[in-house]
Coordinates of C-alpha atoms in Angstrom, one line a residue:
M2 CA 20.6 -32.6 -18.0
P3 CA 24.2 -31.9 -18.8
Q4 CA 25.6 -29.0 -16.8
S5 CA 28.3 -28.1 -19.2
R6 CA 28.3 -24.3 -20.2
T7 CA 27.1 -23.1 -23.7
L8 CA 27.4 -19.7 -25.3
F9 CA 24.1 -18.8 -23.8
G10 CA 25.0 -20.0 -20.2
R11 CA 24.0 -23.1 -18.1
P12 CA 21.1 -25.2 -18.6
L13 CA 18.7 -23.0 -16.8
E14 CA 19.9 -19.9 -18.5
T15 CA 19.5 -21.7 -21.8
S16 CA 16.1 -22.6 -21.2
L17 CA 15.0 -18.9 -20.3
V18 CA 16.6 -17.8 -23.6
A19 CA 14.4 -20.4 -25.5
V20 CA 11.2 -19.3 -23.8
D21 CA 12.1 -15.6 -24.2
R22 CA 12.5 -16.1 -28.1
A23 CA 9.3 -18.4 -28.1
I24 CA 7.4 -15.4 -26.5
S25 CA 8.8 -13.0 -29.1
E26 CA 7.8 -15.3 -31.9
F27 CA 4.5 -15.9 -30.5
R28 CA 3.7 -12.2 -30.0
S29 CA 4.6 -11.7 -33.6
G30 CA 2.0 -14.1 -34.9
R31 CA 4.4 -16.7 -36.0
P32 CA 4.2 -20.4 -35.0
V33 CA 6.5 -21.7 -32.2
L34 CA 7.6 -25.4 -32.2
L35 CA 6.6 -27.0 -28.9
R36 CA 8.5 -30.2 -27.9
S37 CA 7.4 -32.9 -25.2
G38 CA 9.8 -35.8 -25.4
A39 CA 9.5 -37.0 -29.0
T40 CA 6.2 -35.2 -29.7
L41 CA 6.2 -32.1 -31.5
A42 CA 3.5 -29.6 -32.3
L43 CA 3.4 -26.1 -33.8
A44 CA 1.5 -23.4 -31.6
L45 CA 0.0 -20.3 -33.2
S46 CA -2.0 -17.6 -31.4
A47 CA -5.5 -17.9 -32.6
E48 CA -6.1 -14.0 -32.6
L49 CA -2.9 -13.6 -34.8
A50 CA -3.7 -16.3 -37.4
E51 CA -4.1 -15.0 -40.9
G52 CA -4.9 -16.6 -44.0
E53 CA -1.6 -17.5 -45.8
L54 CA 0.1 -18.7 -42.9
V55 CA -3.0 -20.9 -41.8
G56 CA -3.1 -22.2 -45.2
R57 CA 0.4 -23.4 -45.1
L58 CA -0.2 -24.8 -41.6
E59 CA -3.1 -26.9 -43.3
S60 CA -0.7 -28.5 -45.5
L61 CA 1.1 -30.0 -42.4
A62 CA -1.9 -30.6 -40.3
G63 CA -3.3 -33.6 -42.1
G64 CA -6.6 -33.0 -40.5
M65 CA -5.1 -33.3 -36.9
A66 CA -5.2 -29.6 -35.8
H67 CA -7.1 -28.4 -33.0
L68 CA -7.8 -25.1 -31.0
A69 CA -6.8 -25.3 -27.3
L70 CA -9.0 -23.0 -25.2
S71 CA -8.9 -22.0 -21.8
A72 CA -11.7 -23.1 -19.3
A73 CA -13.0 -19.7 -19.1
R74 CA -13.4 -19.3 -22.6
L75 CA -15.2 -22.6 -22.9
R76 CA -17.8 -21.7 -20.3
R77 CA -18.5 -18.7 -22.4
L78 CA -18.8 -20.9 -25.5
G79 CA -21.6 -23.0 -23.7
A80 CA -19.4 -25.6 -21.8
K81 CA -21.3 -25.2 -18.7
N82 CA -19.3 -25.4 -15.4
R83 CA -16.0 -26.2 -17.1
A84 CA -13.1 -26.2 -14.9
E85 CA -10.3 -27.4 -17.1
T86 CA -8.9 -26.4 -20.5
G87 CA -10.0 -28.3 -23.5
I88 CA -9.5 -28.6 -27.3
L89 CA -11.8 -28.6 -30.3
A90 CA -10.9 -30.6 -33.1
M91 CA -10.0 -28.6 -36.6
P92 CA -10.2 -31.1 -39.3
A93 CA -10.0 -28.1 -41.6
L94 CA -8.3 -24.8 -40.7
D95 CA -11.3 -22.5 -41.1
L96 CA -10.3 -18.9 -40.2
A97 CA -13.9 -17.9 -39.8
R98 CA -14.4 -20.7 -37.2
I99 CA -11.2 -20.0 -35.5
E100 CA -12.3 -16.5 -35.1
M101 CA -15.9 -17.5 -33.9
L102 CA -14.4 -20.0 -31.2
A103 CA -11.5 -17.5 -30.1
L104 CA -12.9 -14.1 -30.2
K105 CA -16.6 -13.5 -30.9
T106 CA -18.9 -12.6 -27.9
D107 CA -21.7 -14.7 -29.4
G108 CA -19.4 -17.9 -30.3
K109 CA -20.9 -21.3 -29.4
V110 CA -19.2 -24.7 -29.0
D111 CA -19.7 -26.4 -32.2
A112 CA -18.0 -29.7 -31.6
P113 CA -17.3 -32.1 -28.6
V114 CA -14.7 -30.8 -26.2
A115 CA -11.8 -33.2 -25.7
P116 CA -9.2 -33.1 -22.8
A117 CA -6.2 -31.1 -23.2
C118 CA -2.9 -32.6 -23.2
A119 CA 0.4 -31.2 -21.8
I120 CA 1.4 -29.7 -25.1
D121 CA -1.8 -27.8 -25.2
E122 CA -1.4 -26.6 -21.6
S123 CA 1.9 -25.3 -22.4
A124 CA 0.6 -23.6 -25.5
L125 CA -1.8 -21.7 -23.5
E126 CA 0.7 -20.7 -20.8
L127 CA 2.8 -19.5 -23.7
A128 CA -0.3 -17.4 -24.9
R129 CA -0.6 -15.9 -21.5
L130 CA 3.0 -15.1 -21.1
S131 CA 2.9 -13.4 -24.5
L132 CA -0.2 -11.4 -23.2
V133 CA -2.4 -12.5 -26.1
L134 CA -5.7 -14.3 -25.8
P135 CA -5.6 -17.9 -24.4
A136 CA -6.7 -19.5 -27.6
V137 CA -4.1 -21.4 -29.5
L138 CA -4.0 -23.3 -32.8
V139 CA -2.0 -26.5 -32.4
V140 CA -0.8 -28.6 -35.2
P141 CA 1.0 -32.0 -34.3
V142 CA 4.0 -32.2 -36.9
S143 CA 6.8 -34.8 -37.4
A144 CA 10.5 -33.8 -37.3
Q145 CA 10.7 -34.7 -41.0
A146 CA 7.7 -32.4 -42.1
I147 CA 9.6 -29.2 -40.7
V148 CA 13.1 -29.8 -41.6
G149 CA 14.9 -26.4 -42.7
E150 CA 12.0 -24.4 -41.3
P151 CA 13.5 -21.4 -39.3
L152 CA 11.3 -22.2 -36.2
V153 CA 12.0 -21.5 -32.6
E154 CA 11.8 -24.8 -30.7
V155 CA 11.2 -24.8 -26.8
E156 CA 10.6 -27.8 -24.4
I157 CA 7.3 -27.7 -22.8
A158 CA 9.1 -28.1 -19.4
A159 CA 10.8 -24.7 -20.0
V160 CA 7.6 -23.0 -20.6
D161 CA 5.8 -24.5 -17.8
G162 CA 8.8 -23.5 -15.3
Y163 CA 9.4 -20.1 -16.9
R164 CA 7.5 -18.0 -14.2
A165 CA 9.4 -19.7 -11.3
A166 CA 12.8 -19.6 -13.2
Q167 CA 12.5 -15.8 -13.8
A168 CA 11.6 -15.2 -10.1
A169 CA 14.8 -17.2 -9.2
T170 CA 16.9 -15.0 -11.3
L171 CA 15.6 -11.7 -10.2
T172 CA 18.2 -9.1 -9.7
I173 CA 18.5 -5.3 -8.9
V174 CA 19.9 -3.4 -11.9
G175 CA 19.4 0.1 -10.6
R176 CA 18.5 2.5 -7.8
A177 CA 18.4 6.1 -7.2
P178 CA 16.6 8.6 -5.1
V179 CA 13.4 10.1 -6.6
P180 CA 11.7 12.8 -4.6
L181 CA 7.8 12.4 -5.1
E182 CA 5.3 15.2 -4.2
G183 CA 4.3 14.7 -0.6
A184 CA 7.1 12.0 -0.2
P185 CA 10.4 13.6 -0.8
E186 CA 12.5 11.0 0.8
T187 CA 11.9 8.3 -1.9
E188 CA 14.1 5.8 -3.5
F189 CA 13.4 3.7 -6.7
V190 CA 14.8 0.2 -7.1
V191 CA 14.6 -1.5 -10.3
F192 CA 14.6 -5.3 -10.7
R193 CA 15.1 -7.2 -14.1
G194 CA 12.9 -10.1 -14.6
G195 CA 9.7 -11.6 -12.6
E196 CA 7.3 -11.6 -15.6
G197 CA 8.8 -12.0 -19.1
L198 CA 11.1 -9.4 -20.5
R199 CA 9.7 -6.7 -18.1
D200 CA 11.3 -4.7 -15.2
Q201 CA 9.7 -4.4 -11.8
V202 CA 10.0 -1.4 -9.4
A203 CA 10.2 -1.3 -5.5
I204 CA 9.6 2.3 -4.3
I205 CA 11.0 2.8 -0.7
V206 CA 9.2 5.7 1.0
G207 CA 11.1 7.0 3.9
S208 CA 13.2 4.9 6.1
P209 CA 10.9 1.8 7.1
D210 CA 12.1 -0.4 9.9
L211 CA 13.1 -3.7 8.3
A212 CA 13.4 -5.3 11.8
S213 CA 9.5 -4.8 12.1
A214 CA 6.5 -5.6 10.0
V215 CA 7.1 -3.3 7.0
P216 CA 4.1 -1.6 5.6
V217 CA 4.1 -3.0 2.0
R218 CA 1.7 -2.7 -1.0
L219 CA 1.9 -4.9 -4.0
H220 CA 0.4 -2.6 -6.8
S221 CA -0.1 -3.8 -10.5
A222 CA 0.4 -1.3 -13.1
C223 CA -2.7 0.4 -14.3
L224 CA -1.8 2.8 -17.2
T225 CA -5.3 4.2 -17.4
G226 CA -5.8 4.8 -13.6
D227 CA -2.2 5.6 -12.4
L228 CA -1.2 7.8 -15.1
F229 CA -4.4 9.4 -16.6
G230 CA -6.6 9.5 -13.7
S231 CA -9.3 7.0 -15.2
L232 CA -12.6 7.0 -13.2
K233 CA -13.2 3.5 -14.2
C234 CA -11.3 2.2 -11.3
D235 CA -9.8 3.2 -8.0
C236 CA -6.0 2.2 -8.9
G237 CA -4.6 5.8 -9.2
D238 CA -6.2 6.7 -6.0
Q239 CA -4.7 3.6 -4.0
L240 CA -1.3 4.2 -5.4
R241 CA -0.9 7.8 -4.4
E242 CA -2.8 7.5 -1.1
T243 CA -0.6 4.7 -0.4
V244 CA 2.7 6.4 -0.9
Q245 CA 1.4 9.6 1.0
W246 CA 0.1 7.3 3.9
M247 CA 3.7 5.8 4.0
A248 CA 5.4 9.3 4.0
E249 CA 3.3 10.0 7.0
N250 CA 3.8 6.9 8.9
Q251 CA 7.6 6.0 9.1
G252 CA 7.9 4.8 5.8
G253 CA 7.0 1.7 3.8
I254 CA 7.7 -0.2 0.3
L255 CA 5.4 -0.1 -2.7
L256 CA 6.1 -2.8 -5.3
Y257 CA 5.1 -1.4 -8.7
L258 CA 4.5 -4.7 -10.7
D259 CA 4.1 -4.8 -14.5
Q260 CA 0.8 -6.7 -14.4
E261 CA -1.5 -4.4 -16.4
G262 CA -5.1 -5.7 -16.4
R263 CA -4.9 -8.2 -13.8
G264 CA -2.1 -9.9 -15.6
N265 CA -3.9 -9.8 -19.1
G266 CA -2.0 -7.0 -20.7
I267 CA -3.0 -3.7 -21.8
S268 CA -4.5 -4.9 -25.1
N269 CA -6.8 -7.4 -23.4
K270 CA -7.6 -4.8 -20.7
M271 CA -9.0 -2.4 -23.6
R272 CA -11.0 -5.4 -25.1
A273 CA -12.5 -6.0 -21.5
Y274 CA -13.3 -2.3 -21.3
K275 CA -15.0 -2.4 -24.6
L276 CA -17.3 -5.2 -23.3
Q277 CA -17.9 -3.3 -20.2
S278 CA -19.0 -0.4 -22.1
Q279 CA -21.7 -2.8 -23.7
G280 CA -22.9 -3.7 -20.2
W281 CA -20.6 -6.7 -19.2
D282 CA -19.3 -7.0 -15.6
T283 CA -15.7 -6.7 -15.3
Y284 CA -15.1 -10.3 -14.5
D285 CA -17.8 -11.4 -17.1
A286 CA -15.9 -9.4 -19.7
D287 CA -12.7 -11.1 -18.8
E288 CA -14.2 -14.5 -19.0
V289 CA -15.7 -13.6 -22.6
L290 CA -12.0 -13.1 -23.4
G291 CA -10.9 -16.4 -21.9
F292 CA -9.6 -15.4 -18.6
D293 CA -10.3 -16.4 -15.2
L294 CA -10.8 -13.9 -12.2
D295 CA -7.2 -13.1 -11.8
Q296 CA -4.1 -13.9 -14.1
R297 CA -1.4 -12.4 -11.8
H298 CA 1.4 -14.0 -9.9
F299 CA 3.2 -12.6 -6.9
D300 CA 5.9 -15.1 -6.1
F301 CA 8.5 -12.8 -7.8
A302 CA 7.0 -10.0 -5.5
A303 CA 8.1 -11.8 -2.6
T304 CA 11.5 -12.4 -3.9
M305 CA 11.9 -8.6 -4.4
L306 CA 10.9 -8.1 -0.6
K307 CA 13.4 -10.7 0.4
Q308 CA 16.1 -9.0 -1.6
L309 CA 15.3 -5.8 0.1
G310 CA 15.7 -7.4 3.4
V311 CA 12.0 -7.6 4.5
S312 CA 10.8 -10.8 6.1
S313 CA 7.5 -9.5 7.7
V314 CA 4.9 -7.1 6.3
T315 CA 1.9 -5.3 7.2
A316 CA 0.1 -5.7 3.8
L317 CA -1.9 -2.7 2.5
T318 CA -4.4 -4.4 0.2
N319 CA -8.1 -5.4 0.2
N320 CA -7.1 -8.5 -2.1
P321 CA -6.9 -11.9 0.1
L322 CA -5.1 -13.3 -3.1
K323 CA -2.0 -11.0 -2.4
V324 CA -1.9 -12.0 1.1
G325 CA -2.1 -15.7 0.4
A326 CA 0.7 -15.2 -2.3
I327 CA 3.1 -13.4 0.1
K328 CA 2.5 -16.0 2.8
A329 CA 3.0 -19.0 0.4
A330 CA 6.4 -17.4 -0.9
G331 CA 7.8 -17.4 2.7
V332 CA 7.2 -13.8 3.9
E333 CA 5.3 -13.2 7.1
V334 CA 2.0 -11.3 7.0
A335 CA 1.9 -9.8 10.5
A336 CA -1.3 -7.8 9.5
T337 CA -3.4 -6.3 6.8
Q338 CA -4.7 -2.9 6.2
A339 CA -7.3 -1.9 3.8
V340 CA -6.7 0.6 1.2
L341 CA -9.6 2.9 0.4
G342 CA -10.1 4.6 -3.2
R343 CA -12.7 7.0 -4.1
P344 CA -16.1 5.7 -5.5
N345 CA -17.7 7.4 -8.4
V346 CA -20.6 6.7 -11.0
H347 CA -18.2 4.9 -13.2
N348 CA -16.5 2.6 -10.8
V349 CA -19.0 1.8 -8.1
R350 CA -20.1 -1.5 -10.0
Y351 CA -16.5 -2.3 -10.7
L352 CA -15.8 -2.1 -6.7
A353 CA -18.9 -4.1 -5.7
S354 CA -17.7 -6.7 -8.2
K355 CA -14.2 -7.0 -6.6
R356 CA -16.0 -7.4 -3.2
D357 CA -18.8 -9.7 -4.3
R358 CA -16.9 -12.0 -6.9
A359 CA -13.2 -12.0 -5.8
G360 CA -13.5 -11.7 -2.0
H361 CA -11.9 -8.3 -1.8
S362 CA -12.3 -6.4 1.6
I363 CA -14.1 -3.4 0.5
D364 CA -16.6 -1.6 2.8
M365 CA -18.8 0.1 0.3
D366 CA -20.7 2.2 3.0
A367 CA -17.2 3.5 4.3
L368 CA -16.4 4.5 0.7
M369 CA -19.6 6.1 0.0
A370 CA -19.3 8.1 3.1
R371 CA -15.9 8.9 2.2
A372 CA -17.3 10.3 -1.4
A373 CA -20.2 12.2 0.3
P374 CA -19.9 15.8 0.0
K375 CA -18.7 17.6 3.2
D376 CA -21.1 20.2 5.1

């Protein structure tokens, strides 16, 4: 790749600009042109597909369009034990069929599932980055067929490498003291990047000793629990009690990460909540929507810690995924410490599911004892 500078920066920066634009287009319900060598395909979010646009795409498809779906969604459609993404042929672009396969809780596989190609995989990654459902209409096209169309074009390698590239460009853009209730000596440090166009925040409580294992919590944003006190989870309790514990124990660092709904986004989280209100388990609800147990990535969190001068941590978490991610990113995990929330009638099933299905270290007996009324 040539290293000459362009108006948008060096090649790495240019590829990030292309993916940023592709995410914006994709979230707006417009097709994005994906390129793999000489192979081109239009990718359109299935949940945002609408009649007039789909009709125009049909004129380009020549019967070769297909729907790319995640392994989780295919399992829910009846493809038992499916572990890989796959595609379903769309010889005709039927909106009702697209909706059934991508959105309906009672949808069923109605055609053979074929293996996904590299463009299909990148199309689904673009959907995840865009925080829409992982179901994408893919239309192979020729360069001649789209001449003059105002399409955003992006190489699939740029899409696939986007998360790692964003972590590499993570920078501090602002910091200031923000006294908190119960933790008056607290500083907020804001980082630009990490996951798409969002900012991330490190909250330094007290004066942690950076030469020792620093108490650290990776806390994914939870609008409902953190801000509104939702009873459906224990996120708000974990957030506030962690900050209080740090203030009382020589300090620590809480990374507040913009990864709502286990990385699925607030809209998909509300869709999952709707399914849960109908009786679905938290992880089954996500699978209906096409998501696996956890979509979050924590490599950029480790980059934040390194920029703050942290090389060793005591991880305040119940989630083994976070511990493994911190270690994999080159930060030592000297110890782990459980973080207790408060069980209630609305979240006890959720807590048990995290323990039983995602391997979280949750002692339900200790939690229930904590919630029991005191004499």
